[in-house]
Amino acid sequence: MTAPPLPVILIVDDDPDARLLLQNVVAANHLTPHVAGDGQEALDSIAATMPDLILLDAMMPGMDGFETCRRIKGIEGAAHVPVIFMTGLSEPEHVMKGLAAGGVDYVTKPLAIDVLMARVRVHLGNAYKTRSAFTALDTLGGRLLAAGADGTIRWATGETQRLLDDLDHETMGALRGVLARRALRAEAGGQDEQDEMLPAGAQKFTLGYLGAASPGEHLFSIARSFEGMEAQML
């Protein structure tokens, strides 16, 4: 029986000594290390191989870790890859900045290796559970998607993605507008139980708000509507 591939950990740090140290530590913990020396190199690495977790230095020349993380979260399929920030900055505003950029955790330098690897294991486990849930939803054919408060679609089940791929640019723009409006309404504490109709040429879709998937991320259902098409269906 072939052994399953080891989880890939992307290490992003402009300090070559730090990269080498973490590369050795990750390999010693039976994980596969990939390395990048700056933000752009990290984005290029992700385009080639999607990692299971990212260790990201916050303070790098050029594109810093916060901007790198924001760009990573915009890559299709990378929204739920956990990012652990590594930095010498420990003020609350820096911690909040890292979390707001999409990080799931924050460790300060000099690194306590045992603590860091314990956190890596925890976040790998959480990411695995998340992927398993998405796989189950895909298998069941659930038409679900998650969107941010700006209407950006963070992830979608396979069934939903196939439906979205058939929508034209104008309809996708209208959909993002509806998602943003309903997400902001929910964040403001408004009740939002009514499904909304979204026209798309000759078709119509119903969009339902299901609740918050995580901080800043909201879960929706989407389905084709056959309202007014009873005669054609018959």
XYZ file of N, CA and C in Angstrom, residues 41-189:
447
model
N 7.655 35.260 -4.290
C 8.103 33.871 -4.416
C 7.106 32.920 -3.756
N 6.485 33.374 -2.658
C 5.467 32.566 -1.997
C 4.250 32.380 -2.899
N 3.817 33.460 -3.552
C 2.663 33.370 -4.455
C 2.962 32.441 -5.627
N 4.184 32.526 -6.151
C 4.589 31.645 -7.254
C 4.609 30.185 -6.798
N 5.074 29.959 -5.576
C 5.133 28.593 -5.043
C 3.741 28.007 -4.893
N 2.803 28.829 -4.407
C 1.425 28.365 -4.219
C 0.783 28.049 -5.555
N 1.094 28.850 -6.576
C 0.543 28.594 -7.911
C 0.996 27.237 -8.443
N 2.206 26.813 -8.041
C 2.736 25.528 -8.495
C 2.246 24.372 -7.626
N 2.251 24.560 -6.309
C 1.845 23.507 -5.369
C 1.090 24.147 -4.207
N -0.151 23.736 -4.010
C -0.933 24.277 -2.914
C -0.466 23.661 -1.599
N 0.008 24.480 -0.655
C 0.468 23.930 0.623
C -0.709 23.588 1.536
N -0.423 22.840 2.570
C -1.439 22.523 3.576
C -1.433 23.545 4.706
N -0.308 24.249 4.885
C -0.187 25.276 5.915
C 0.973 26.189 5.528
N 0.892 27.462 5.954
C 1.935 28.432 5.616
C 2.473 29.066 6.897
N 3.807 29.060 7.035
C 4.492 29.805 8.090
C 5.027 31.077 7.434
N 4.526 32.233 7.855
C 4.759 33.469 7.119
C 5.381 34.547 8.012
N 6.565 35.011 7.615
C 7.215 36.116 8.321
C 6.435 37.397 8.034
N 6.082 38.130 9.073
C 5.276 39.337 8.893
C 6.085 40.488 8.318
N 7.345 40.632 8.747
C 8.155 41.782 8.360
C 9.183 41.373 7.310
N 8.858 41.641 6.046
C 9.769 41.358 4.944
C 9.885 42.600 4.084
N 11.036 42.816 3.437
C 11.166 43.977 2.549
C 10.267 43.820 1.331
N 9.851 44.955 0.771
C 8.943 44.902 -0.365
C 7.539 44.566 0.101
N 7.009 43.475 -0.395
C 5.681 43.022 0.022
C 5.782 42.365 1.395
N 5.200 43.001 2.415
C 5.309 42.424 3.748
C 4.374 41.218 3.905
N 4.446 40.553 5.057
C 3.658 39.346 5.261
C 2.170 39.590 5.267
N 1.741 40.769 5.746
C 0.316 41.061 5.809
C -0.279 41.158 4.399
N 0.412 41.886 3.525
C -0.062 41.995 2.145
C 0.044 40.649 1.427
N 1.120 39.907 1.698
C 1.265 38.579 1.104
C 0.093 37.690 1.487
N -0.291 37.739 2.764
C -1.402 36.909 3.232
C -2.694 37.304 2.537
N -2.952 38.601 2.407
C -4.172 39.052 1.729
C -4.213 38.539 0.296
N -3.065 38.552 -0.379
C -3.035 38.077 -1.766
C -3.208 36.558 -1.823
N -2.635 35.873 -0.860
C -2.808 34.420 -0.809
C -4.282 34.063 -0.689
N -4.989 34.780 0.165
C -6.395 34.479 0.401
C -7.264 34.754 -0.822
N -6.709 35.510 -1.786
C -7.434 35.756 -3.019
C -7.191 34.707 -4.089
N -6.284 33.763 -3.835
C -5.997 32.695 -4.792
C -7.051 31.604 -4.659
N -7.584 31.156 -5.802
C -8.602 30.112 -5.771
C -8.043 28.854 -5.090
N -8.790 28.354 -4.113
C -8.396 27.146 -3.406
C -7.513 27.392 -2.203
N -7.053 28.643 -2.011
C -6.131 28.932 -0.904
C -6.804 29.615 0.274
N -8.084 29.930 0.149
C -8.758 30.710 1.190
C -8.699 30.027 2.554
N -8.720 28.693 2.565
C -8.764 27.995 3.846
C -7.450 27.316 4.209
N -6.374 27.684 3.522
C -5.050 27.217 3.943
C -4.643 28.036 5.169
N -4.407 27.402 6.321
C -4.056 28.178 7.514
C -2.702 28.866 7.372
N -2.667 30.128 7.820
C -1.438 30.925 7.799
C -1.070 31.288 9.233
N 0.134 30.897 9.650
C 0.658 31.265 10.970
C 1.714 32.336 10.765
N 1.489 33.520 11.334
C 2.458 34.607 11.228
C 3.601 34.400 12.218
N 4.811 34.755 11.780
C 6.002 34.721 12.631
C 6.625 36.114 12.607
N 6.830 36.701 13.767
C 7.387 38.040 13.795
C 7.907 38.397 15.172
N 8.768 39.398 15.214
C 9.238 39.925 16.484
C 8.276 40.935 17.059
N 7.264 41.322 16.280
C 6.268 42.281 16.745
C 5.207 41.571 17.564
N 4.934 42.091 18.744
C 3.950 41.421 19.600
C 2.895 42.375 20.145
N 2.880 43.629 19.662
C 1.865 44.567 20.117
C 0.486 44.120 19.623
N -0.571 44.408 20.402
C -1.923 43.962 20.019
C -2.331 44.387 18.621
N -1.945 45.617 18.201
C -2.356 46.071 16.872
C -1.716 45.242 15.769
N -0.511 44.725 16.006
C 0.138 43.879 15.007
C -0.523 42.503 14.951
N -0.905 42.005 16.122
C -1.620 40.733 16.164
C -2.940 40.858 15.416
N -3.685 41.930 15.679
C -4.971 42.144 15.014
C -4.789 42.323 13.511
N -3.705 42.989 13.119
C -3.442 43.185 11.693
C -3.204 41.848 11.002
N -2.475 40.959 11.657
C -2.229 39.638 11.088
C -3.495 38.816 10.968
N -4.338 38.857 11.987
C -5.591 38.102 11.951
C -6.542 38.687 10.904
N -6.567 40.023 10.803
C -7.434 40.668 9.818
C -6.996 40.341 8.392
N -5.698 40.110 8.199
C -5.189 39.770 6.864
C -5.529 38.339 6.464
N -5.986 37.535 7.425
C -6.364 36.155 7.116
C -5.582 35.104 7.866
N -4.693 35.529 8.778
C -3.934 34.561 9.565
C -4.805 33.877 10.604
N -4.405 32.674 10.995
C -5.150 31.939 12.027
C -4.408 31.936 13.358
N -3.116 32.307 13.324
C -2.327 32.263 14.559
C -1.130 33.196 14.401
N -0.442 33.422 15.527
C 0.614 34.419 15.558
C 1.658 33.963 16.572
N 2.903 33.778 16.144
C 3.969 33.406 17.076
C 5.084 34.445 16.978
N 5.729 34.723 18.101
C 6.766 35.754 18.133
C 8.159 35.143 18.097
N 9.078 35.888 17.517
C 10.488 35.492 17.473
C 11.212 36.062 18.686
N 12.230 35.367 19.206
C 12.733 34.059 18.755
C 11.701 32.964 18.985
N 11.629 32.045 18.015
C 10.593 31.023 18.021
C 10.867 29.938 19.057
N 9.804 29.562 19.762
C 9.849 28.374 20.613
C 9.409 27.212 19.721
N 10.346 26.431 19.237
C 10.075 25.432 18.197
C 8.998 24.437 18.624
N 9.063 23.947 19.861
C 8.070 22.965 20.315
C 6.668 23.551 20.284
N 6.549 24.801 20.716
C 5.232 25.466 20.708
C 4.763 25.680 19.274
N 5.675 26.122 18.415
C 5.317 26.354 17.016
C 4.803 25.081 16.365
N 5.510 23.958 16.551
C 5.105 22.716 15.900
C 3.802 22.183 16.497
N 3.568 22.439 17.772
C 2.290 22.040 18.361
C 1.154 22.805 17.692
N 1.370 24.089 17.450
C 0.344 24.889 16.780
C 0.156 24.453 15.328
N 1.258 24.107 14.677
C 1.163 23.602 13.303
C 0.282 22.365 13.257
N 0.484 21.435 14.187
C -0.310 20.204 14.212
C -1.784 20.500 14.438
N -2.073 21.421 15.350
C -3.471 21.776 15.633
C -4.145 22.356 14.390
N -3.468 23.291 13.727
C -4.082 23.938 12.566
C -4.148 23.008 11.359
N -3.199 22.092 11.230
C -3.310 21.078 10.174
C -4.532 20.202 10.409
N -4.763 19.822 11.677
C -5.933 19.009 12.006
C -7.224 19.738 11.716
N -7.280 21.025 12.070
C -8.490 21.802 11.789
C -8.724 21.943 10.289
N -7.636 22.164 9.538
C -7.763 22.296 8.086
C -8.237 20.987 7.463
N -7.755 19.869 7.990
C -8.184 18.565 7.475
C -9.687 18.372 7.705
N -10.161 18.744 8.888
C -11.593 18.621 9.181
C -12.413 19.505 8.246
N -11.901 20.705 7.975
C -12.608 21.613 7.067
C -12.695 21.025 5.671
N -11.554 20.507 5.163
C -11.567 19.897 3.826
C -12.496 18.697 3.783
N -12.541 17.910 4.854
C -13.431 16.752 4.895
C -14.891 17.183 4.821
N -15.192 18.291 5.515
C -16.569 18.801 5.476
C -16.934 19.256 4.069
N -15.983 19.955 3.388
C -16.250 20.395 2.022
C -16.455 19.199 1.093
N -15.642 18.162 1.271
C -15.774 16.965 0.445
C -17.127 16.315 0.653
N -17.582 16.263 1.901
C -18.889 15.684 2.193
C -19.997 16.492 1.539
N -19.886 17.815 1.593
C -20.895 18.669 0.971
C -20.927 18.451 -0.544
N -19.736 18.346 -1.141
C -19.671 18.093 -2.579
C -20.326 16.762 -2.927
N -20.042 15.743 -2.109
C -20.582 14.420 -2.363
C -22.103 14.422 -2.280
N -22.631 15.182 -1.341
C -24.080 15.268 -1.164
C -24.737 16.203 -2.174
N -23.919 16.906 -2.950
C -24.481 17.794 -3.965
C -24.994 19.106 -3.411
N -24.539 19.507 -2.236
C -25.019 20.750 -1.645
C -24.562 21.961 -2.429
N -25.490 22.856 -2.767
C -25.142 24.073 -3.497
C -24.946 25.188 -2.484
N -23.732 25.265 -1.965
C -23.391 26.214 -0.923
C -22.169 27.023 -1.331
N -22.103 28.254 -0.824
C -20.930 29.090 -1.025
C -20.745 29.971 0.197
N -19.509 30.442 0.394
C -19.203 31.375 1.474
C -18.644 32.640 0.856
N -19.034 33.784 1.408
C -18.596 35.065 0.870
C -18.193 35.992 2.004
N -17.273 36.905 1.694
C -16.877 37.925 2.647
C -17.851 39.085 2.618
N -17.624 40.051 3.489
C -18.515 41.205 3.578
C -18.463 42.079 2.324
N -17.432 41.907 1.494
C -17.342 42.672 0.250
C -17.965 41.932 -0.928
N -18.555 40.758 -0.656
C -19.193 39.985 -1.714
C -18.271 39.037 -2.437
N -16.985 39.027 -2.082
C -16.038 38.102 -2.710
C -16.365 36.672 -2.297
N -16.448 35.778 -3.262
C -16.745 34.378 -2.972
C -15.467 33.703 -2.499
N -15.473 33.251 -1.241
C -14.278 32.650 -0.640
C -14.132 31.182 -1.035
N -15.230 30.456 -1.035
C -15.208 29.062 -1.472
C -16.613 28.656 -1.897
N -16.678 27.600 -2.666
C -17.961 27.066 -3.124
C -17.835 25.563 -3.286
N -18.918 24.838 -3.023
C -18.895 23.409 -3.277
C -18.802 23.182 -4.785
N -18.409 21.976 -5.161
C -18.229 21.678 -6.574
C -19.487 21.920 -7.387
N -20.640 21.531 -6.844
C -21.911 21.719 -7.536
C -22.181 23.212 -7.758
N -21.891 24.015 -6.729
C -22.094 25.458 -6.849
C -21.136 26.063 -7.855
N -19.870 25.633 -7.832
C -18.884 26.193 -8.747
C -19.267 25.941 -10.193
N -19.824 24.763 -10.476
C -20.272 24.480 -11.845
C -21.407 25.410 -12.243
N -22.281 25.708 -11.293
C -23.379 26.634 -11.564
C -22.834 28.044 -11.799
N -21.872 28.480 -10.975
C -21.303 29.815 -11.115
C -20.551 29.973 -12.428
N -19.905 28.905 -12.868
C -19.135 28.960 -14.115
C -20.022 29.258 -15.318
N -21.315 28.970 -15.192
C -22.252 29.200 -16.295
C -22.823 30.620 -16.303
N -22.552 31.402 -15.253
C -23.106 32.750 -15.164
C -22.234 33.741 -15.929
N -22.875 34.726 -16.560
C -22.112 35.747 -17.287
C -21.562 36.786 -16.318
N -20.734 37.684 -16.847
C -20.048 38.673 -16.013
C -21.043 39.578 -15.297
N -22.090 39.991 -15.986
C -23.082 40.892 -15.389
C -23.802 40.225 -14.228
N -24.183 38.966 -14.412
C -24.886 38.245 -13.350
C -23.974 38.009 -12.156
N -22.688 37.694 -12.410
C -21.747 37.505 -11.309
C -21.586 38.798 -10.518
N -21.567 39.935 -11.216
C -21.483 41.214 -10.524
C -22.696 41.461 -9.649
N -23.882 41.139 -10.187
C -25.108 41.305 -9.406
C -25.113 40.374 -8.200
N -24.611 39.143 -8.397
C -24.553 38.181 -7.299
C -23.639 38.687 -6.181
N -22.474 39.204 -6.536
C -21.544 39.719 -5.517
C -22.170 40.890 -4.763
N -22.943 41.723 -5.487
C -23.613 42.833 -4.836
C -24.624 42.366 -3.806
N -25.387 41.331 -4.159
C -26.380 40.777 -3.227
C -25.686 40.137 -2.036
N -24.619 39.390 -2.296
C -23.878 38.742 -1.203
C -23.331 39.778 -0.231
N -22.743 40.856 -0.774
C -22.174 41.899 0.088
C -23.262 42.562 0.922
N -24.393 42.887 0.314
C -25.471 43.564 1.038
C -26.011 42.712 2.171
N -26.202 41.417 1.884
C -26.768 40.537 2.902
C -25.760 40.217 4.003
N -24.474 40.102 3.625
C -23.447 39.851 4.640
C -23.315 41.039 5.582
N -23.317 42.260 5.013
C -23.212 43.459 5.848
C -24.432 43.610 6.746
N -25.588 43.266 6.221
C -26.804 43.335 7.028
C -26.719 42.370 8.196
N -26.204 41.169 7.942
C -26.073 40.178 9.013
C -25.068 40.641 10.059
N -23.943 41.240 9.619
C -22.927 41.706 10.556
C -23.437 42.864 11.410
N -24.417 43.595 10.874
C -25.008 44.698 11.630
C -26.096 44.214 12.594
N -26.343 42.906 12.584
C -27.323 42.347 13.500
C -28.722 42.242 12.940
